[in-house]
mmCIF file of C-alpha atoms and ligand atoms in Angstrom:
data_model
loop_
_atom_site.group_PDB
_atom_site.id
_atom_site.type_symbol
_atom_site.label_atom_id
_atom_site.label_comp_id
_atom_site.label_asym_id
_atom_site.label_seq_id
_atom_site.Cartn_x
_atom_site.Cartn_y
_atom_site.Cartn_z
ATOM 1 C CA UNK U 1 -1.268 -21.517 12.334
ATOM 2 C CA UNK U 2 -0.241 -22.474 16.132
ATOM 3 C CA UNK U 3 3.295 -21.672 15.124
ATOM 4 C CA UNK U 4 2.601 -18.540 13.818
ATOM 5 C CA UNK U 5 0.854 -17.515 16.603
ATOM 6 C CA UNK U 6 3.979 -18.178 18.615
ATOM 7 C CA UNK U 7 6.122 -15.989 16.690
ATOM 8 C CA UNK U 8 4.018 -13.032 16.634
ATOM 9 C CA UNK U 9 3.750 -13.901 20.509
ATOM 10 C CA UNK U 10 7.122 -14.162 21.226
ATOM 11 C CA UNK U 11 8.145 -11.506 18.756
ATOM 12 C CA UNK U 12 9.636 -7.916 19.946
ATOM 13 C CA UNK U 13 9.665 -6.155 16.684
ATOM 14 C CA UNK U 14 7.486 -6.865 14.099
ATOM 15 C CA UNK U 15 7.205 -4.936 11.023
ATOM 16 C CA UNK U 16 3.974 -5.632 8.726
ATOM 17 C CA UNK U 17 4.178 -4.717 4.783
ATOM 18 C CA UNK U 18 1.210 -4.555 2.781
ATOM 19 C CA UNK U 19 0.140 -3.832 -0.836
ATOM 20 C CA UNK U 20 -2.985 -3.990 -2.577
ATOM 21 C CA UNK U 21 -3.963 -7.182 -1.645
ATOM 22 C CA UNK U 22 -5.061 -5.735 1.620
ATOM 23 C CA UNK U 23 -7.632 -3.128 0.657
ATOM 24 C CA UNK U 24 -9.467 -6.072 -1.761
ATOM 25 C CA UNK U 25 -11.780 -7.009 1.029
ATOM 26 C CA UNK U 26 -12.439 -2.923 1.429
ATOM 27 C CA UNK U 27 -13.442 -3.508 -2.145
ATOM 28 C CA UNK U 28 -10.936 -1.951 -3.823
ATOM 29 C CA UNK U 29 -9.754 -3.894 -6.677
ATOM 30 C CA UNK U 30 -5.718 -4.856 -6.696
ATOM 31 C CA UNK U 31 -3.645 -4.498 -9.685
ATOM 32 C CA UNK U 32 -2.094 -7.825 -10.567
ATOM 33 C CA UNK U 33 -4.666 -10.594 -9.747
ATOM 34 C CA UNK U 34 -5.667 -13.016 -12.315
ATOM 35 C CA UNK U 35 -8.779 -13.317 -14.222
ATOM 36 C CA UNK U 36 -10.835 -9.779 -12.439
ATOM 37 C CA UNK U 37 -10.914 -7.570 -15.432
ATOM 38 C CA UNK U 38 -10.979 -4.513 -12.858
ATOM 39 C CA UNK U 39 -8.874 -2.712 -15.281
ATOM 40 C CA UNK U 40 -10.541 -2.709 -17.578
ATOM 41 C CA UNK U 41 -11.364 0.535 -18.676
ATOM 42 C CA UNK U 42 -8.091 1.944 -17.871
ATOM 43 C CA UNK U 43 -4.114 0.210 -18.516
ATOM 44 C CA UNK U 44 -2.888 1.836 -15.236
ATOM 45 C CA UNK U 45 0.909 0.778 -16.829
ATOM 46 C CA UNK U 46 0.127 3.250 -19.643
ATOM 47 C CA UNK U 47 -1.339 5.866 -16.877
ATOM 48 C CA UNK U 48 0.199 5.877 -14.042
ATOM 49 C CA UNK U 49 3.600 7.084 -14.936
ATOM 50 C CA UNK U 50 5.265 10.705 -15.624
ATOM 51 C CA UNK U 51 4.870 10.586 -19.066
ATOM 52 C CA UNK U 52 1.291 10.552 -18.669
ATOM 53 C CA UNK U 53 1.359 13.515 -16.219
ATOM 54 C CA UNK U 54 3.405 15.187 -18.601
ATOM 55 C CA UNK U 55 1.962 14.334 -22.013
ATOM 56 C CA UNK U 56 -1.496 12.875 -22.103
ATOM 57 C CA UNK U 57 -2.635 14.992 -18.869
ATOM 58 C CA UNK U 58 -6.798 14.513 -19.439
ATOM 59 C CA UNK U 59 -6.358 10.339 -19.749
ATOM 60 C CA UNK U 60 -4.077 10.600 -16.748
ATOM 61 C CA UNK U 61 -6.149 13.355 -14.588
ATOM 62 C CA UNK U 62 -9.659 10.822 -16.015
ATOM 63 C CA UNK U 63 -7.901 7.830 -14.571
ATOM 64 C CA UNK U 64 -7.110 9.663 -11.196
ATOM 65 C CA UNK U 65 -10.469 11.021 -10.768
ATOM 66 C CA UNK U 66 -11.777 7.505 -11.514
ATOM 67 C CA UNK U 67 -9.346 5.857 -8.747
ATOM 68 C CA UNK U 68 -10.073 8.857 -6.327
ATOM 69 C CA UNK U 69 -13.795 7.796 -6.410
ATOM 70 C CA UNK U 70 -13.371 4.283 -6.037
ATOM 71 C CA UNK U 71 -11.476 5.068 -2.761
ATOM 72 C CA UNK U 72 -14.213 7.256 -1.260
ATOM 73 C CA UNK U 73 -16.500 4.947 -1.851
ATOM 74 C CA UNK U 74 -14.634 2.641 0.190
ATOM 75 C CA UNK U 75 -13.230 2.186 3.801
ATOM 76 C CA UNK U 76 -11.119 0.049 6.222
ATOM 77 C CA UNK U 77 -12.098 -3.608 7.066
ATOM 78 C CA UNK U 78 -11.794 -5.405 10.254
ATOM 79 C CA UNK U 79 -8.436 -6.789 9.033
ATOM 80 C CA UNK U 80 -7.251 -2.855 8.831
ATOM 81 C CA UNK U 81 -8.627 -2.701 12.380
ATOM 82 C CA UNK U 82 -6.960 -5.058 13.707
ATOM 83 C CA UNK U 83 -3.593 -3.987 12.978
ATOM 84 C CA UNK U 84 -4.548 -0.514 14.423
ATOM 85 C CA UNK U 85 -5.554 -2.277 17.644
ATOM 86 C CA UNK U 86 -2.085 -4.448 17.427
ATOM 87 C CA UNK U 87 0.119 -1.521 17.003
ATOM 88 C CA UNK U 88 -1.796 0.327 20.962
ATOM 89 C CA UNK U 89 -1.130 -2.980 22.219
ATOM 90 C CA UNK U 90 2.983 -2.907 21.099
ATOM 91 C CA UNK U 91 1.974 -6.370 18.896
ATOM 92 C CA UNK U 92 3.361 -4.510 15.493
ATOM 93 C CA UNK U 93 5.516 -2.248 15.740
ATOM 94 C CA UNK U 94 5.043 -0.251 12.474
ATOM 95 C CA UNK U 95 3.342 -0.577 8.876
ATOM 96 C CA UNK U 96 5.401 0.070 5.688
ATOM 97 C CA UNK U 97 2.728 -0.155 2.461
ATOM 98 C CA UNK U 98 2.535 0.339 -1.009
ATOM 99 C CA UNK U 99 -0.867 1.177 -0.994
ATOM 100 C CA UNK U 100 -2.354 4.757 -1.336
ATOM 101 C CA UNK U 101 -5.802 4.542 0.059
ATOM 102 C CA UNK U 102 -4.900 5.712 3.975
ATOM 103 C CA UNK U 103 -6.844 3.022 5.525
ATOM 104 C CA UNK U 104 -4.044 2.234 7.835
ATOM 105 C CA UNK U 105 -4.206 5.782 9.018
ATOM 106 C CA UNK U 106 -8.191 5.515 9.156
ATOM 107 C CA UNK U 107 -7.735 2.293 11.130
ATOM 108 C CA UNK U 108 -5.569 4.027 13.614
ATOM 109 C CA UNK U 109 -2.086 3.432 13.092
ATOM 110 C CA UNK U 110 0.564 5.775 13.907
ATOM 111 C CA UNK U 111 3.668 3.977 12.494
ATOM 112 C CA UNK U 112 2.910 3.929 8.641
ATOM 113 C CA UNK U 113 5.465 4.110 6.041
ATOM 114 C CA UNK U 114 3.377 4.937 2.794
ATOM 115 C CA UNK U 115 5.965 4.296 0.355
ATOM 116 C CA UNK U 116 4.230 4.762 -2.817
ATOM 117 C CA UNK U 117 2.473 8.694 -1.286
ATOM 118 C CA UNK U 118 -0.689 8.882 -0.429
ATOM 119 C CA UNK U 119 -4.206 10.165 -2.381
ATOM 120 C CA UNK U 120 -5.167 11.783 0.945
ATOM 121 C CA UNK U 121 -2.983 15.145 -0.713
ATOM 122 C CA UNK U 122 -2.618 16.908 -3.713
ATOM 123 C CA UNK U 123 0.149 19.182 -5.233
ATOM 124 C CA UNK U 124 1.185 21.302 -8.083
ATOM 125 C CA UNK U 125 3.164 19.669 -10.145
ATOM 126 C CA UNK U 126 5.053 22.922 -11.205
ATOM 127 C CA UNK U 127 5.677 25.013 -8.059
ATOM 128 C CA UNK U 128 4.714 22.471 -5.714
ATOM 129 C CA UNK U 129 2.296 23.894 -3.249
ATOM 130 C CA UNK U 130 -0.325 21.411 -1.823
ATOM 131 C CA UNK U 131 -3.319 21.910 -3.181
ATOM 132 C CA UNK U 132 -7.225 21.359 -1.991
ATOM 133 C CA UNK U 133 -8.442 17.716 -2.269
ATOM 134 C CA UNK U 134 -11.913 19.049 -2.522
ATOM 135 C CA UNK U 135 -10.731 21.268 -5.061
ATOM 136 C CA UNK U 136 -9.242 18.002 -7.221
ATOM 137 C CA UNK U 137 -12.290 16.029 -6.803
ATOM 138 C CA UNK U 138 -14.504 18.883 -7.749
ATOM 139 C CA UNK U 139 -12.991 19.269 -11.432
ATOM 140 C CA UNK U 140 -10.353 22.043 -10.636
ATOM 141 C CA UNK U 141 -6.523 20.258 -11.884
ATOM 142 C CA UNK U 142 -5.099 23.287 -13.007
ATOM 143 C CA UNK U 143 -2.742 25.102 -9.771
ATOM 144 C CA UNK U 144 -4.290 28.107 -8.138
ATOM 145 C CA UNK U 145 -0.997 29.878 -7.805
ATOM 146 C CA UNK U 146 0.902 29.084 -11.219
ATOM 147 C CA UNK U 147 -1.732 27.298 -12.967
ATOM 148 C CA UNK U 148 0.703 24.242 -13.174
ATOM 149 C CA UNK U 149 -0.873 20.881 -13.200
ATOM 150 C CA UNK U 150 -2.053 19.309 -10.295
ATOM 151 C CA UNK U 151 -1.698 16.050 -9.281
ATOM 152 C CA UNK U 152 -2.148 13.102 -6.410
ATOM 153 C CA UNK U 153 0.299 12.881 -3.910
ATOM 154 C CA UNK U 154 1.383 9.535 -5.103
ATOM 155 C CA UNK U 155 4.592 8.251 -6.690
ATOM 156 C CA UNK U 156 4.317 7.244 -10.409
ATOM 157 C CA UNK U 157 6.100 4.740 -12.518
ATOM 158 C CA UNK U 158 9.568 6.568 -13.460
ATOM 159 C CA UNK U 159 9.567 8.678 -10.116
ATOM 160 C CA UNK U 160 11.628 7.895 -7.210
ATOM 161 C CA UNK U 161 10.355 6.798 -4.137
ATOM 162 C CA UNK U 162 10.161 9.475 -1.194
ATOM 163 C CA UNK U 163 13.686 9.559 0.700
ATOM 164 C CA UNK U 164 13.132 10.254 4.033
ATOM 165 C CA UNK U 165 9.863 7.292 3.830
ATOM 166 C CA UNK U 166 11.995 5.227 2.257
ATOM 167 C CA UNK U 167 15.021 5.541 4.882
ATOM 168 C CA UNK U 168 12.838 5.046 7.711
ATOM 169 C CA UNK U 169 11.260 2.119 6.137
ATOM 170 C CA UNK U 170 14.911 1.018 5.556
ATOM 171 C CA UNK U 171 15.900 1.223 9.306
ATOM 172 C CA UNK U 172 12.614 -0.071 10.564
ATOM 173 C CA UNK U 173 13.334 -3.116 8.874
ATOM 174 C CA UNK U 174 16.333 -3.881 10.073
ATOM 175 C CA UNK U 175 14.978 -3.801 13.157
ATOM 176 C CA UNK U 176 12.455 -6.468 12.431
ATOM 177 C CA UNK U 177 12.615 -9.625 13.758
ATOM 178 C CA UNK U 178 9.125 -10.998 12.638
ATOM 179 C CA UNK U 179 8.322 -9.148 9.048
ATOM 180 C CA UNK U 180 5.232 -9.951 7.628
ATOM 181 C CA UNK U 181 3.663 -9.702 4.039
ATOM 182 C CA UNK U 182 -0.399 -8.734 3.275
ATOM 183 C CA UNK U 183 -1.234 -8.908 -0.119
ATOM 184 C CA UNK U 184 1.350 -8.125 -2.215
ATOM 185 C CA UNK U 185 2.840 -9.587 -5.567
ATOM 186 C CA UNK U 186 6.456 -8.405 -4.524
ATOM 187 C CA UNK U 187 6.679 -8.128 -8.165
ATOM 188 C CA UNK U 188 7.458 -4.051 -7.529
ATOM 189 C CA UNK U 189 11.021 -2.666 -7.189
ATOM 190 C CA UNK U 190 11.923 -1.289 -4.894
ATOM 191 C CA UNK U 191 9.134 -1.576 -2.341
ATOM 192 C CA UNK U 192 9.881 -5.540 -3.221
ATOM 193 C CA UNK U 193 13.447 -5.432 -1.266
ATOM 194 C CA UNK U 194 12.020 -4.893 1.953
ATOM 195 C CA UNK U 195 11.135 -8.851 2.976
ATOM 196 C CA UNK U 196 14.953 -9.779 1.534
ATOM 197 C CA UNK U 197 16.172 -6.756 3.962
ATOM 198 C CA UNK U 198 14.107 -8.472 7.016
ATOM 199 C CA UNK U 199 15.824 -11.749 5.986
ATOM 200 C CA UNK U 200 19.136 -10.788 5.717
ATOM 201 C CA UNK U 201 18.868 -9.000 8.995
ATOM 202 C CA UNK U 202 17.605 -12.178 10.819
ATOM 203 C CA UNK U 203 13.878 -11.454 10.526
ATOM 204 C CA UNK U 204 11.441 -15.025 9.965
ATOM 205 C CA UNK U 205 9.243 -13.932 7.483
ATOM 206 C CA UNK U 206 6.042 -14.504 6.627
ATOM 207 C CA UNK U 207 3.901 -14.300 3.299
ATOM 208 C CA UNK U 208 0.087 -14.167 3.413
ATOM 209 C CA UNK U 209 -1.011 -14.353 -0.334
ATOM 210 C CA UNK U 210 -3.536 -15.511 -2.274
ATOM 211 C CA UNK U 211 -0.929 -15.985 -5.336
ATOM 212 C CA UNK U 212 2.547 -17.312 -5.349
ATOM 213 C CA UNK U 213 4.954 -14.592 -5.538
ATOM 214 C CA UNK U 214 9.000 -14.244 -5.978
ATOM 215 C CA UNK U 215 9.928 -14.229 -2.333
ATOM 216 C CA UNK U 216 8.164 -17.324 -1.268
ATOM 217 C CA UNK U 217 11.087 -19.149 -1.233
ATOM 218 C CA UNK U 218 12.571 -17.073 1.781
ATOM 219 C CA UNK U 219 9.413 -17.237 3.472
ATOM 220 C CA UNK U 220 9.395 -19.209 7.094
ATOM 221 C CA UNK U 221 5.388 -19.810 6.491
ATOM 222 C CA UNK U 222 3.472 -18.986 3.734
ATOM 223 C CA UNK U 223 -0.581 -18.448 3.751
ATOM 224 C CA UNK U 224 -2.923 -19.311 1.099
ATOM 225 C CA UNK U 225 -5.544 -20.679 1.684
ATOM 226 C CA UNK U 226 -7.220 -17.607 3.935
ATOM 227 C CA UNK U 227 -7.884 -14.603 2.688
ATOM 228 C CA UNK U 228 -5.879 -11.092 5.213
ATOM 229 C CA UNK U 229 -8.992 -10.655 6.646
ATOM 230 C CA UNK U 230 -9.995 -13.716 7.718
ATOM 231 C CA UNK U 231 -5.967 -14.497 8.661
ATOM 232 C CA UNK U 232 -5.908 -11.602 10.586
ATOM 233 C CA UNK U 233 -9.233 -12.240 12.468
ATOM 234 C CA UNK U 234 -8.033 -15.792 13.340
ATOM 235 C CA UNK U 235 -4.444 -14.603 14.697
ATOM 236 C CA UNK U 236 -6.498 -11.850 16.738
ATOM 237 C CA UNK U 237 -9.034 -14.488 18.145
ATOM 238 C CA UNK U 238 -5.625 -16.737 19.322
ATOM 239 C CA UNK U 239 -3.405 -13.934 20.489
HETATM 240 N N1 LIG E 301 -6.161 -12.066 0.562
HETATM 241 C C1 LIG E 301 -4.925 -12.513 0.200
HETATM 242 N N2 LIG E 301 -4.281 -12.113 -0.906
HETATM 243 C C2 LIG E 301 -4.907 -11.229 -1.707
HETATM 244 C C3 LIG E 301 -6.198 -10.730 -1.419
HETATM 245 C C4 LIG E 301 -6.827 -11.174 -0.216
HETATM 246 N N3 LIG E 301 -8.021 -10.737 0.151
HETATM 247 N N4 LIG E 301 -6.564 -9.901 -2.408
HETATM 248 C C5 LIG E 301 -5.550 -9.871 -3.275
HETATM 249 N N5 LIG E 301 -4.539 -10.658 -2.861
HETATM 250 C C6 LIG E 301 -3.217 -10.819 -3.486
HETATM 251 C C7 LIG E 301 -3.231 -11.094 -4.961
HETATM 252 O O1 LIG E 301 -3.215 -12.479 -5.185
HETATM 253 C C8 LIG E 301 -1.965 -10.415 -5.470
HETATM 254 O O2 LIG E 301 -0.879 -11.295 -5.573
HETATM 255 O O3 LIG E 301 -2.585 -9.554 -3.351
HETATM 256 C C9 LIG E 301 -1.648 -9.383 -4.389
HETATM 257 C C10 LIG E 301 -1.728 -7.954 -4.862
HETATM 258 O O4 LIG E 301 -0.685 -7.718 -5.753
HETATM 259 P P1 LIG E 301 -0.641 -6.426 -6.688
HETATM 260 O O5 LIG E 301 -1.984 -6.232 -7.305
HETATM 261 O O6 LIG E 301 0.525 -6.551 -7.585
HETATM 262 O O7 LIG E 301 -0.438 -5.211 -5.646
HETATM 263 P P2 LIG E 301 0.907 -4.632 -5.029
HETATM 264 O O8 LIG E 301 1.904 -5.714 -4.769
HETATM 265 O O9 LIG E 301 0.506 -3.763 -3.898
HETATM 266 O O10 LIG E 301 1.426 -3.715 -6.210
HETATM 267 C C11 LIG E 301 2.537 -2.903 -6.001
HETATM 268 O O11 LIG E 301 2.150 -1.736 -8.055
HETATM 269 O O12 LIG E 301 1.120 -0.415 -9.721
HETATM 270 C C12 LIG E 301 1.575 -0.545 -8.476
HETATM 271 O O13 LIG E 301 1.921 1.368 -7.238
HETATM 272 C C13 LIG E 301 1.081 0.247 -7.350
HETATM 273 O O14 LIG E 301 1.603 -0.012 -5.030
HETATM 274 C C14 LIG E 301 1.273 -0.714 -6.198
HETATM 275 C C15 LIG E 301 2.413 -1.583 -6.677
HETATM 276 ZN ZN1 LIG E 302 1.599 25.737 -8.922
#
């Protein structure tokens, strides 16, 4: 841990990438973790994808209004907090996640890449317009204006991922030369690329995982044996 502590000391531009991994300890379950059943009543491979949206719209809009409630119900943990506190203080330099939730911007950081969207908007699906969260969570899916179908503001299996996000992300990382991983199986193209970007631009890089994934084999240090939270606690104790 001492020599990770050093890098992010002696670091100028880190980059930190997160997936689901880091809301868990919010209490939102992951996708991908072993033996939690927390899919249980929904396959979100079946749901969340355009097909869905376009073919079996009450299973998918169900499954969304499930997933919407499970993230108000929840909200940022310390480990979210500290990165808010470490990008003020010029420690991380910017946030690129898969995740969806927002915490990052509830924990106060600016520099957030969401590349998977965010459930913090709606939109018609048809004509586009943005459409009324309240209005979503309330029961109201069909669009106001064209009576298209409305959906989050998230990317779904079979959808690209936003450009300009993606781009920044892209340039951000090349920049990096500390990049490091919270809770992610890096088993999900292309958000995946972004550690073997940091690498081949020079970046160490390092993985903090409960579960082995692809890219531990370019990883400078690996953690797993501490959950983000408490690794991110014990880096901001030391720092
Ligand atoms: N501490 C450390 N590791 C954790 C913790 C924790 N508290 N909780 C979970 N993990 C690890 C799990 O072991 C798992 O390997 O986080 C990883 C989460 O992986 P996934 O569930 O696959 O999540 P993610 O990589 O973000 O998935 C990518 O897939 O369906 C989609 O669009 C969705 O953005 C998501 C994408
Ligand atoms: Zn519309």
């Amino acid at each position: 841990m001492e020599k990770i502590i050093d890098l992010i000391q002696s670091s100028s531009y880190t980059i930190v990438f997160t997936g689901a991994g880091m809301s868990t300890e919010s209490g939102l379950p992951d996708f991908r973790s072993k033996d939690r059943g927390l899919w249980e009543k929904f396959n979100p491979d079946e749901l969340a994808n355009v097909h869905a949206l376009e073919h079996s719209f009450e299973e998918f809009t169900e499954f969304y209004q499930f997933r919407l409630g499970e993230i108000n119900k929840y909200k940022p943990h310390e480990g979210h907090y500290i990165l808010g506190r470490w990008e003020k203080q010029g420690l991380i330099k910017g946030i690129i996640t898969q995740n969806v939730d927002g915490f990052h911007h509830d924990a106060g950081n600016e520099n957030v890449m969401e590349l998977h969207g965010t459930f913090r908007k709606f939109y018609c699906n048809r004509c586009k317009r943005e459409q009324k969260r309240e209005r979503y969570i309330n029961g109201e899916h069909q669009c106001s204006f064209c009576d298209g179908s409305i959906r989050p503001g998230i990317v779904l299996f079979g959808e690209m991922l936003p450009e300009d996000v993606f781009y920044k992300a892209e340039i951000e990382t090349g920049k990096a030369d500390l990049f490091i991983v919270l809770g992610s199986s890096l088993t999900v193209s292309p958000a995946n690329m972004f550690p073997m970007i940091a690498k081949e631009h020079g970046a160490k890089l390092i993985i903090v995982n409960r579960e082995v994934t692809p890219m531990d084999y370019y990883a400078d240090f690996i953690v797993r044996d501490k959950s983000i939270r408490e690794f991110l606690v014990e880096m901001d104790l030391n720092l």
